[in-house]
Coordinates of C-alpha atoms in Angstrom, one line a residue:
Chain A
X1 CA -4.8 -22.0 -17.2
X2 CA -7.1 -25.1 -17.4
X3 CA -4.6 -27.9 -17.2
X4 CA -3.5 -27.5 -13.6
X5 CA -5.9 -28.5 -10.8
X6 CA -4.9 -26.5 -7.7
X7 CA -6.5 -27.1 -4.3
X8 CA -8.1 -24.1 -2.6
X9 CA -5.3 -24.2 0.0
X10 CA -2.5 -24.3 -2.6
X11 CA 0.2 -21.8 -1.8
X12 CA -0.8 -21.2 1.8
X13 CA 2.6 -22.1 3.0
X14 CA 4.6 -20.7 0.1
X15 CA 3.1 -17.4 -1.0
X16 CA 4.1 -13.9 0.3
X17 CA 0.4 -13.0 0.2
X18 CA -0.4 -15.7 2.9
X19 CA 2.7 -14.9 4.9
X20 CA 1.6 -11.3 5.1
X21 CA -1.7 -12.5 6.6
X22 CA 0.1 -14.8 9.1
X23 CA 2.6 -12.2 10.2
X24 CA 0.1 -9.4 10.4
X25 CA -2.5 -11.4 12.3
X26 CA 0.0 -13.0 14.6
X27 CA 1.1 -9.6 15.9
X28 CA -2.5 -8.4 15.8
X29 CA -3.6 -11.2 18.1
X30 CA -0.6 -10.5 20.4
X31 CA -1.8 -7.0 20.6
X32 CA -5.4 -8.1 21.4
X33 CA -4.1 -9.9 24.5
X34 CA -3.9 -6.5 26.1
X35 CA -7.6 -6.7 26.7
X36 CA -6.9 -9.6 29.0
X37 CA -4.3 -7.6 30.8
X38 CA -1.2 -9.1 29.0
X39 CA 0.9 -6.7 27.1
X40 CA 3.2 -8.6 24.7
X41 CA 3.8 -5.9 22.0
X42 CA 4.9 -2.9 24.0
X43 CA 8.5 -3.5 22.9
X44 CA 7.7 -2.0 19.5
X45 CA 10.4 0.5 18.6
X46 CA 9.4 4.0 17.6
X47 CA 11.4 7.2 16.8
X48 CA 10.8 10.7 18.0
X49 CA 12.2 14.0 16.9
X50 CA 15.6 14.9 18.1
X51 CA 18.4 17.5 17.8
X52 CA 22.1 17.6 18.6
X53 CA 21.8 20.5 21.0
X54 CA 18.6 20.6 23.1
X55 CA 17.6 24.1 24.0
X56 CA 17.0 25.0 27.6
X57 CA 13.5 23.9 28.5
X58 CA 13.1 22.3 25.1
X59 CA 13.1 18.7 24.0
X60 CA 14.7 16.4 21.5
X61 CA 17.5 14.6 23.4
X62 CA 19.2 12.0 21.3
X63 CA 19.0 9.5 24.2
X64 CA 15.3 9.5 23.7
X65 CA 15.3 9.4 19.9
X66 CA 14.0 5.8 20.1
X67 CA 11.6 4.4 22.7
X68 CA 9.4 1.4 23.2
X69 CA 5.8 2.3 22.5
X70 CA 4.7 0.3 25.6
X71 CA 6.5 3.0 27.7
X72 CA 3.7 5.3 26.7
X73 CA 0.7 3.1 26.2
X74 CA 1.1 0.0 28.2
X75 CA -1.3 -0.4 31.2
X76 CA 0.5 -3.3 32.8
X77 CA 4.2 -3.1 32.0
X78 CA 5.0 0.5 31.5
X79 CA 8.0 0.6 33.7
X80 CA 9.6 -2.4 32.0
X81 CA 9.1 -1.0 28.5
X82 CA 10.3 2.4 29.7
X83 CA 13.6 0.8 30.6
X84 CA 14.1 -0.5 27.1
X85 CA 14.8 2.9 25.4
X86 CA 17.1 2.3 22.4
X87 CA 17.2 -1.4 23.2
X88 CA 13.7 -1.6 21.8
X89 CA 15.5 -1.6 18.4
X90 CA 17.1 -4.9 19.3
X91 CA 14.0 -6.4 20.7
X92 CA 12.1 -5.5 17.6
X93 CA 14.9 -6.8 15.4
X94 CA 15.1 -10.2 17.2
X95 CA 11.4 -10.8 17.2
X96 CA 10.8 -9.8 13.6
X97 CA 13.9 -11.6 12.5
X98 CA 12.5 -14.8 13.9
X99 CA 9.1 -14.2 12.4
X100 CA 10.3 -13.2 8.9
X101 CA 12.9 -16.0 8.8
X102 CA 10.2 -18.6 9.5
X103 CA 8.3 -17.1 6.6
X104 CA 11.3 -17.1 4.3
X105 CA 12.1 -20.7 5.2
X106 CA 8.5 -21.7 4.5
X107 CA 8.6 -19.9 1.1
X108 CA 11.9 -21.8 0.4
X109 CA 14.0 -18.7 0.0
X110 CA 17.8 -18.9 0.6
X111 CA 17.6 -18.5 4.4
X112 CA 21.2 -17.5 5.0
X113 CA 21.1 -14.8 2.4
X114 CA 17.6 -13.7 3.6
X115 CA 18.9 -13.4 7.2
X116 CA 21.9 -11.4 6.2
X117 CA 20.0 -9.2 3.8
X118 CA 17.1 -8.7 6.2
X119 CA 19.6 -7.7 9.0
X120 CA 21.3 -5.1 6.7
X121 CA 18.0 -3.7 5.4
X122 CA 16.6 -3.6 9.0
X123 CA 19.5 -1.6 10.4
X124 CA 19.7 0.6 7.3
X125 CA 16.0 1.3 7.8
X126 CA 16.5 2.2 11.5
X127 CA 19.4 4.5 10.7
X128 CA 17.3 6.2 8.0
X129 CA 14.3 6.5 10.5
X130 CA 16.7 8.1 12.9
X131 CA 18.1 10.7 10.4
X132 CA 14.6 11.4 9.1
X133 CA 13.4 12.3 12.6
X134 CA 16.0 15.1 13.1
X135 CA 13.8 18.0 14.0
X136 CA 15.0 19.9 10.9
X137 CA 13.2 17.4 8.7
X138 CA 10.3 16.4 10.9
X139 CA 9.3 19.3 13.1
X140 CA 6.7 21.8 11.9
X141 CA 5.9 25.4 12.5
X142 CA 3.9 24.7 15.7
X143 CA 6.7 23.0 17.5
X144 CA 10.1 23.7 15.9
X145 CA 10.9 26.4 18.5
X146 CA 10.8 23.6 21.1
X147 CA 13.9 22.1 19.4
X148 CA 15.7 25.4 19.2
X149 CA 15.1 25.8 15.5
X150 CA 13.9 28.9 13.6
X151 CA 13.0 26.8 10.5
X152 CA 12.3 23.2 9.7
X153 CA 11.1 21.4 6.6
X154 CA 7.8 20.3 8.2
X155 CA 7.8 16.9 6.6
X156 CA 6.8 15.0 9.7
X157 CA 7.4 11.3 9.3
X158 CA 7.4 11.7 5.5
X159 CA 11.0 12.8 5.6
X160 CA 12.0 9.3 6.8
X161 CA 10.0 7.7 4.0
X162 CA 11.6 9.9 1.3
X163 CA 15.1 9.2 2.8
X164 CA 14.5 5.5 2.9
X165 CA 13.5 5.6 -0.8
X166 CA 16.5 7.7 -1.7
X167 CA 19.0 5.5 0.1
X168 CA 17.3 2.4 -1.4
X169 CA 17.5 3.9 -4.9
X170 CA 21.2 4.8 -4.4
X171 CA 21.9 1.2 -3.5
X172 CA 19.7 -0.1 -6.4
X173 CA 21.2 2.1 -9.1
X174 CA 24.8 2.6 -8.0
X175 CA 25.7 -0.5 -6.1
X176 CA 24.0 -3.1 -8.2
X177 CA 26.0 -6.1 -6.9
X178 CA 25.1 -5.2 -3.4
X179 CA 21.4 -4.6 -4.4
X180 CA 21.3 -8.0 -6.1
X181 CA 22.6 -9.6 -2.9
X182 CA 20.0 -7.8 -0.8
X183 CA 17.2 -8.6 -3.2
X184 CA 16.5 -11.9 -1.4
X185 CA 15.3 -9.8 1.5
X186 CA 14.2 -6.7 -0.3
X187 CA 10.5 -7.7 -0.6
X188 CA 8.4 -4.5 -0.8
X189 CA 5.2 -6.4 -1.7
X190 CA 5.5 -8.7 1.3
X191 CA 6.4 -5.9 3.7
X192 CA 3.6 -3.6 2.5
X193 CA 1.0 -6.4 2.5
X194 CA 1.9 -7.1 6.1
X195 CA 1.8 -3.3 6.8
X196 CA -1.7 -3.3 5.3
X197 CA -2.9 -5.9 7.7
X198 CA -1.5 -3.7 10.5
X199 CA -3.4 -0.8 8.8
X200 CA -6.6 -2.9 9.3
X201 CA -5.8 -2.5 13.1
X202 CA -5.5 1.2 12.5
X203 CA -8.8 1.6 10.7
X204 CA -10.6 -0.5 13.4
X205 CA -8.8 1.4 16.2
X206 CA -9.6 4.9 14.9
X207 CA -13.1 5.0 16.5
X208 CA -11.6 3.8 19.8
X209 CA -9.0 6.5 19.6
X210 CA -11.5 9.2 18.8
X211 CA -13.8 7.9 21.7
X212 CA -11.1 9.1 24.1
X213 CA -12.4 12.6 23.2
X214 CA -16.1 11.8 23.3
X215 CA -18.4 8.9 22.4
X216 CA -19.8 11.1 19.6
X217 CA -16.4 11.6 18.1
X218 CA -15.8 7.8 18.2
X219 CA -19.1 7.1 16.4
X220 CA -18.2 9.9 13.9
X221 CA -15.0 8.1 13.1
X222 CA -16.7 4.7 12.7
X223 CA -19.1 6.3 10.3
X224 CA -16.3 7.9 8.3
X225 CA -14.4 4.6 7.8
X226 CA -17.7 3.0 6.8
X227 CA -18.3 5.7 4.2
X228 CA -14.7 5.3 2.9
X229 CA -15.4 1.6 2.6
X230 CA -18.5 2.1 0.4
X231 CA -17.3 5.1 -1.6
X232 CA -14.0 3.3 -2.2
X233 CA -15.8 0.2 -3.5
X234 CA -18.0 2.0 -6.0
X235 CA -15.3 4.4 -7.1
X236 CA -13.0 1.5 -7.8
X237 CA -15.4 -0.5 -9.9
X238 CA -16.2 2.6 -12.0
X239 CA -12.6 3.6 -12.4
X240 CA -11.4 0.2 -13.3
X241 CA -14.1 -0.4 -15.9
X242 CA -13.0 2.9 -17.5
X243 CA -9.2 2.4 -17.0
X244 CA -8.9 -0.9 -18.7
X245 CA -10.7 -0.3 -22.0
X246 CA -9.1 3.2 -22.1
X247 CA -5.6 1.8 -21.8
X248 CA -6.4 -1.0 -24.2
X249 CA -7.6 1.5 -26.8
X250 CA -4.5 3.7 -26.3
X251 CA -2.2 0.8 -26.7
X252 CA -4.0 -0.7 -29.7
X253 CA -5.0 2.3 -31.6
X254 CA -2.4 5.0 -30.8
X255 CA 0.7 2.7 -30.3
X256 CA -0.3 -0.2 -32.5
X257 CA 0.6 -2.9 -30.0
X258 CA -0.5 -6.5 -30.4
X259 CA -3.7 -7.6 -28.5
X260 CA -2.1 -9.7 -25.7
X261 CA 0.5 -7.0 -25.0
X262 CA -2.2 -4.4 -24.9
X263 CA -4.3 -6.5 -22.6
X264 CA -1.4 -7.1 -20.1
X265 CA -0.6 -3.4 -20.3
X266 CA -4.2 -2.5 -19.7
X267 CA -4.3 -4.5 -16.5
X268 CA -0.8 -3.5 -15.3
X269 CA -1.5 0.2 -15.7
X270 CA -5.1 0.0 -14.6
X271 CA -5.1 -2.3 -11.6
X272 CA -2.5 -3.4 -9.3
X273 CA 0.6 -3.5 -11.4
X274 CA 2.7 -6.6 -10.9
X275 CA 0.1 -9.2 -9.8
X276 CA -2.4 -7.9 -12.3
X277 CA 0.1 -8.0 -15.2
X278 CA 1.1 -11.6 -14.2
X279 CA -2.6 -12.7 -13.8
X280 CA -3.7 -11.2 -17.1
X281 CA -0.6 -12.5 -18.9
X282 CA -1.7 -15.9 -17.7
X283 CA -5.3 -15.4 -18.6
X284 CA -4.7 -14.3 -22.2
X285 CA -1.6 -16.5 -22.6
X286 CA 0.8 -13.7 -23.4
X287 CA 4.5 -14.5 -23.6
X288 CA 6.0 -14.4 -20.1
X289 CA 8.3 -11.6 -21.1
X290 CA 5.3 -9.3 -21.6
X291 CA 4.3 -9.6 -18.0
X292 CA 7.9 -9.2 -16.8
X293 CA 8.4 -6.0 -19.0
X294 CA 5.1 -4.5 -17.8
X295 CA 5.9 -5.4 -14.2
X296 CA 9.2 -3.7 -14.4
X297 CA 7.6 -0.6 -15.9
X298 CA 4.9 -0.6 -13.2
X299 CA 7.5 -0.7 -10.4
X300 CA 9.6 2.1 -11.9
X301 CA 6.6 4.4 -12.7
X302 CA 5.1 3.7 -9.3
X303 CA 8.2 5.1 -7.7
X304 CA 8.0 8.2 -9.8
X305 CA 4.3 8.6 -8.9
X306 CA 5.3 8.1 -5.2
X307 CA 7.7 11.0 -5.4
X308 CA 5.5 13.3 -7.5
X309 CA 1.9 12.8 -6.4
X310 CA 1.9 13.4 -2.6
X311 CA 3.5 16.8 -3.1
X312 CA 1.2 17.6 -6.0
X313 CA -2.0 16.7 -4.2
X314 CA -0.8 18.5 -1.0
X315 CA 0.5 21.8 -2.5
X316 CA -1.2 22.2 -5.9
X317 CA -4.6 20.5 -5.9
X318 CA -6.8 19.6 -4.0
X319 CA -4.7 20.6 -1.0
X320 CA -6.2 20.4 2.5
X321 CA -9.6 21.4 1.2
X322 CA -10.3 17.9 0.0
X323 CA -7.8 15.5 1.6
X324 CA -9.9 12.4 1.1
X325 CA -10.3 13.1 -2.6
X326 CA -6.5 13.2 -2.8
X327 CA -6.2 9.9 -0.9
X328 CA -8.7 8.1 -2.9
X329 CA -7.3 9.3 -6.2
X330 CA -3.9 8.2 -5.0
X331 CA -5.2 4.7 -4.4
X332 CA -6.6 4.5 -8.0
X333 CA -3.5 6.1 -9.6
X334 CA -0.5 4.4 -8.0
X335 CA -0.1 0.9 -9.3
X336 CA 1.6 -1.2 -6.7
X337 CA 0.4 -1.9 -3.2
X338 CA 3.7 -0.9 -1.8
X339 CA 4.0 2.4 -3.6
X340 CA 0.3 3.2 -3.1
X341 CA 0.2 2.6 0.6
X342 CA 3.5 4.4 1.0
X343 CA 2.4 7.3 -1.1
X344 CA -0.8 7.4 0.9
X345 CA 1.2 7.6 4.2
X346 CA 3.4 10.3 2.7
X347 CA 0.3 12.2 1.7
X348 CA -1.1 11.7 5.2
X349 CA 2.0 13.2 6.8
X350 CA 2.2 16.1 4.3
X351 CA -1.5 17.0 4.6
X352 CA -1.6 16.8 8.4
X353 CA 1.5 18.9 8.8
X354 CA 0.1 21.4 6.3
X355 CA -3.3 21.8 7.9
X356 CA -1.7 22.1 11.4
X357 CA 0.7 24.7 10.1
X358 CA -1.9 26.6 8.2
X359 CA -4.2 26.9 11.2
X360 CA -1.5 27.3 13.8
X361 CA -2.5 24.1 15.5
X362 CA -6.3 24.9 15.6
X363 CA -6.9 21.9 13.3
X364 CA -5.2 18.6 13.9
X365 CA -6.3 15.5 11.9
X366 CA -5.8 12.0 13.3
X367 CA -3.0 10.1 11.7
X368 CA -4.0 7.4 9.2
X369 CA -7.3 8.6 7.8
X370 CA -5.9 9.8 4.5
X371 CA -3.7 6.7 4.3
X372 CA -6.9 4.6 4.8
X373 CA -8.7 6.4 1.9
X374 CA -5.7 5.6 -0.3
X375 CA -5.5 2.0 0.7
X376 CA -9.3 1.4 0.7
X377 CA -9.5 2.0 -3.1
X378 CA -6.4 -0.1 -3.6
X379 CA -7.8 -3.0 -1.6
X380 CA -10.9 -3.0 -3.7
X381 CA -8.8 -2.9 -6.9
X382 CA -6.8 -5.8 -5.6
X383 CA -10.0 -7.8 -5.0
X384 CA -11.0 -7.0 -8.6
X385 CA -7.9 -8.6 -10.1
X386 CA -9.1 -12.2 -9.7
X387 CA -12.5 -11.4 -11.2
X388 CA -11.1 -9.5 -14.1
X389 CA -8.5 -12.1 -14.9
X390 CA -11.3 -14.6 -15.0
X391 CA -13.4 -12.5 -17.3
X392 CA -10.5 -11.9 -19.6
X393 CA -9.6 -15.5 -19.6
X394 CA -13.1 -16.5 -20.7
X395 CA -13.2 -13.8 -23.4
X396 CA -9.9 -14.9 -24.8
X397 CA -10.6 -18.6 -24.7
X398 CA -14.2 -18.4 -26.0
X399 CA -14.1 -15.4 -28.3
X400 CA -10.7 -14.2 -29.3
X401 CA -8.4 -17.2 -29.5
X402 CA -11.4 -19.6 -29.8
X403 CA -9.7 -22.6 -28.2
X404 CA -12.1 -25.5 -28.7
X405 CA -12.8 -27.8 -25.8
X406 CA -11.1 -25.5 -23.3
X407 CA -12.8 -24.2 -20.1
X408 CA -11.9 -21.8 -17.4
X409 CA -12.3 -22.9 -13.8
X410 CA -14.2 -20.6 -11.4
X411 CA -11.6 -21.5 -8.7
X412 CA -9.2 -19.2 -10.6
X413 CA -11.0 -16.3 -8.9
X414 CA -10.0 -17.6 -5.5
X415 CA -6.4 -18.3 -6.6
X416 CA -6.0 -14.8 -7.8
X417 CA -7.7 -13.2 -4.8
X418 CA -5.3 -11.1 -2.8
X419 CA -5.2 -13.0 0.5
X420 CA -3.7 -10.2 2.6
X421 CA -7.0 -8.4 2.2
X422 CA -8.5 -11.0 4.5
X423 CA -6.1 -10.1 7.2
X424 CA -6.8 -6.4 6.7
X425 CA -10.6 -6.8 7.0
X426 CA -10.3 -9.3 9.9
X427 CA -8.2 -6.8 11.9
X428 CA -10.5 -3.9 11.1
X429 CA -13.7 -5.6 11.8
X430 CA -12.5 -7.2 15.1
X431 CA -11.4 -3.9 16.5
X432 CA -14.6 -2.2 15.2
X433 CA -16.6 -5.0 16.9
X434 CA -14.7 -4.4 20.2
X435 CA -15.7 -0.7 19.9
X436 CA -19.4 -1.3 19.4
X437 CA -19.6 -4.3 21.8
X438 CA -18.3 -2.1 24.6
X439 CA -20.7 0.8 24.4
X440 CA -19.2 2.6 21.3
X441 CA -17.5 5.1 23.6
X442 CA -19.9 5.1 26.5
X443 CA -18.2 5.5 29.9
X444 CA -19.0 2.0 31.1
X445 CA -17.0 0.4 28.3
X446 CA -14.1 2.8 28.3
X447 CA -11.8 0.6 30.5
X448 CA -12.0 -2.2 27.8
X449 CA -11.3 0.3 25.0
X450 CA -8.3 1.7 26.9
X451 CA -7.0 -1.8 27.3
X452 CA -7.5 -2.5 23.6
X453 CA -5.7 0.7 22.8
X454 CA -2.6 -0.4 24.7
X455 CA -2.3 -3.4 22.4
X456 CA -3.4 -1.7 19.2
X457 CA -1.0 1.3 19.2
X458 CA 2.2 -0.7 19.1
X459 CA 0.8 -2.7 16.1
X460 CA -0.9 0.1 14.1
X461 CA 1.8 2.7 14.8
X462 CA 5.0 0.9 15.6
X463 CA 4.9 -2.2 13.4
X464 CA 3.0 -0.5 10.6
X465 CA 5.4 2.4 10.3
X466 CA 8.4 0.1 10.5
X467 CA 7.0 -2.1 7.7
X468 CA 6.3 1.1 5.6
X469 CA 9.9 2.1 6.1
X470 CA 11.1 -1.4 5.1
X471 CA 8.9 -1.1 2.0
X472 CA 10.4 2.2 0.9
X473 CA 13.9 1.0 1.4
X474 CA 13.2 -2.3 -0.4
X475 CA 11.4 -0.6 -3.2
X476 CA 14.4 1.6 -3.8
X477 CA 16.8 -1.4 -3.7
X478 CA 14.9 -3.3 -6.4
X479 CA 14.2 -0.3 -8.6
X480 CA 16.7 0.0 -11.5
X481 CA 16.1 3.1 -13.6
X482 CA 18.4 1.9 -16.3
X483 CA 15.6 -0.6 -17.3
X484 CA 13.7 2.3 -18.6
X485 CA 16.5 3.1 -21.0
X486 CA 16.6 -0.3 -22.6
X487 CA 15.6 0.2 -26.2
X488 CA 12.9 -2.4 -26.4
X489 CA 11.1 -0.7 -23.6
X490 CA 10.9 2.5 -25.6
X491 CA 7.3 2.2 -26.9
X492 CA 5.9 0.7 -23.7
X493 CA 7.5 3.5 -21.6
X494 CA 5.6 6.0 -23.8
X495 CA 2.3 4.1 -23.7
X496 CA 2.7 4.1 -19.9
X497 CA 3.6 7.7 -19.7
X498 CA 0.7 8.8 -22.0
X499 CA -1.8 6.5 -20.3
X500 CA -0.8 7.4 -16.8
X501 CA -0.6 11.2 -17.0
X502 CA -3.2 11.9 -19.7
X503 CA -5.8 9.3 -18.7
X504 CA -5.4 7.4 -15.4
X505 CA -4.6 10.2 -13.1
X506 CA -7.2 12.7 -14.5
X507 CA -9.9 10.0 -14.5
X508 CA -8.9 8.9 -10.9
X509 CA -9.1 12.5 -9.7
X510 CA -12.6 13.0 -11.3
X511 CA -14.0 9.8 -9.9
X512 CA -12.5 10.4 -6.5
X513 CA -14.0 13.8 -6.5
X514 CA -17.5 12.5 -7.4
X515 CA -17.5 10.1 -4.5
X516 CA -15.4 11.8 -1.8
X517 CA -15.8 15.5 -2.3
X518 CA -16.6 17.3 0.9
X519 CA -15.9 14.3 3.3
X520 CA -14.5 15.8 6.5
X521 CA -11.8 14.4 8.8
X522 CA -12.7 15.0 12.5
X523 CA -10.6 17.7 14.2
X524 CA -8.8 16.2 17.2
X525 CA -7.0 19.4 18.2
X526 CA -8.7 19.4 21.6
X527 CA -7.8 15.8 22.2
X528 CA -4.1 16.5 21.3
X529 CA -4.0 19.5 23.6
X530 CA -5.6 17.5 26.4
X531 CA -3.1 14.7 25.9
Chain B
X1 CA 1.8 -21.6 -16.0
X2 CA 0.0 -21.7 -12.8
X3 CA 3.0 -22.7 -10.8
X4 CA 5.1 -20.0 -12.5
X5 CA 2.4 -17.5 -11.7
X6 CA 2.3 -18.6 -8.1
X7 CA 6.0 -18.3 -7.7
X8 CA 6.2 -14.9 -9.4
X9 CA 3.1 -13.2 -8.2
X10 CA 3.9 -9.9 -6.6
X11 CA 7.6 -10.3 -6.5
X12 CA 10.0 -8.4 -8.7
X13 CA 13.6 -9.1 -8.1
X14 CA 15.2 -8.1 -11.4
X15 CA 14.3 -11.0 -13.6
X16 CA 15.9 -11.7 -17.0
X17 CA 14.5 -10.1 -20.1
X18 CA 14.2 -12.2 -23.2
X19 CA 15.0 -10.5 -26.4
X20 CA 11.7 -11.4 -28.0
X21 CA 9.9 -8.6 -29.8
X22 CA 6.4 -8.6 -28.4
X23 CA 5.6 -5.1 -29.6
X24 CA 5.5 -5.8 -33.3
X25 CA 2.9 -7.5 -35.6
X26 CA -0.3 -6.0 -34.2
X27 CA -3.3 -7.9 -35.3
X28 CA -6.1 -6.0 -37.1
X29 CA -8.8 -4.6 -34.8
X30 CA -11.7 -7.0 -34.5
X31 CA -15.4 -6.4 -33.7
X32 CA -15.0 -8.4 -30.4
X33 CA -12.5 -5.9 -29.2
X34 CA -15.0 -3.1 -29.9
X35 CA -17.6 -5.0 -27.9
X36 CA -15.2 -5.5 -25.0
X37 CA -14.3 -1.9 -24.9
X38 CA -17.8 -0.4 -25.4
X39 CA -19.5 -2.8 -22.9
X40 CA -16.9 -2.0 -20.3
X41 CA -17.6 1.7 -20.7
X42 CA -21.3 1.1 -20.7
X43 CA -21.2 -0.9 -17.5
X44 CA -18.9 1.7 -15.9
X45 CA -21.5 4.4 -16.8
X46 CA -24.3 2.3 -15.2
X47 CA -22.3 1.6 -12.0
X48 CA -21.4 5.3 -11.9
X49 CA -25.1 6.4 -12.0
X50 CA -26.2 3.9 -9.5
X51 CA -23.2 4.6 -7.3
X52 CA -23.9 8.3 -7.3
X53 CA -27.4 7.6 -5.9
X54 CA -26.5 5.0 -3.3
X55 CA -23.2 6.3 -1.9
X56 CA -24.1 8.9 0.7
X57 CA -20.9 10.8 0.3
X58 CA -21.2 11.3 -3.5
X59 CA -21.6 14.8 -5.0
X60 CA -25.4 14.1 -5.5
X61 CA -26.0 14.1 -1.8

């Protein structure tokens, strides 16, 4: 930890973290050009609900199952983007293939294998997106009759996420040779970090979207995201300072694990899984195998949480009464960026569909607010990794291992800082700045906000959802459940199980409740009806 | 170590598992561990109380 002098810019060309920022901000800036009247992102592919037999006067033709988002939102090239239809799949493929291959080459991955793997994963993802949008999966009570159905599962976009995960898990667990081949391109952390930068666009764009209803609604949304920011920060610090020592105690006292293993487990289960386990492993100088074992556990358990928690929070507690408590608790409980943001998005879909169905369409929540609450706490936890690894390194060097003459460089905090967070905040604050700089929803600034919307929607909706889907598929592909069965994992699996379900999740729920109880999501039913 | 971390941070692609037993030979509990745990809980309590007062969406408001 002390012997290697790294420059502040080390890894800028070779780390996934940085490449998530580059990819995310590149497309963010392309989207921003819409303010200048140039629409360069309208080709973003997006699915819509479909059925095999469209009822008379209904909707859901397969020919319209995919469309370019510019065909709806572009102010300058609507006709061109309308002509793309299903071809938007190819446009999106070509442009993102070029972008991701540049990243893969820069990170010195096997480019040929990445290209083939990426191509397979992309088209599998698109196929899954298509299946998941069959009206039987995605339609809800308020609109299933339009597709000629008397019943639908009402899963919204969540069905596609679940299917992507299931298909990925089938590949990862039953076709291991194929999964191994795809692993070069199955990068859930890279995809989700990029999606989180796109989510920054979403958070910044929420007030602009709400301003379409009224200036007051726009300001209300800006205030809500600001409150989520502050509440998420404090909740995360409190949660983490309870999580880590709690897990450490459980591992040391109940399961009699050695100190370093307990420390790595403490960080892995408490913070952000893989990177925290690796960072803490380095800080306390645990054997590399400890970080690897904890990381594997984190990924597998995160997938289990991803499957269980959104349904639990939606249908058992707290339900639609306190959706932001659920979102925030999710952010603190699910231990990888990929699984957390994905679980947050799933929760968002479930909750929005449930509230719309419960109220027969009288209440409609804007998409992405619940996801934002889940990601907000996670982002704060991610920022905490570097600081905590630094604190632990100092305690281990100066107090526990007592290594004479050794020091810990403060620059380690920067090196462990999750860089994709910079992209997330940049995208958020720039769109928020555009909102406030143009009258915060006042009529005289609305033309600029409408132009900003044309570039923001393909990024925050099209690209973000696509990268979420890629994350689910990749997460499934690299998740091998047989690892849990390996004998030497036995005790760690139990530590994780006890810690997660008896400690982390209950504490996360309590803290989320203390800071988010009663927070309301604005109802946009009128806006949807008008649109 | 640093290079290894940089390369491996965030990415899991099915690494190899060494057959070392890192779960055995737990050291005896030492006072410094008590300090670490207790102080962490104390700071959490302090941040919680301050947070409940300053965060406008907390249950105190």
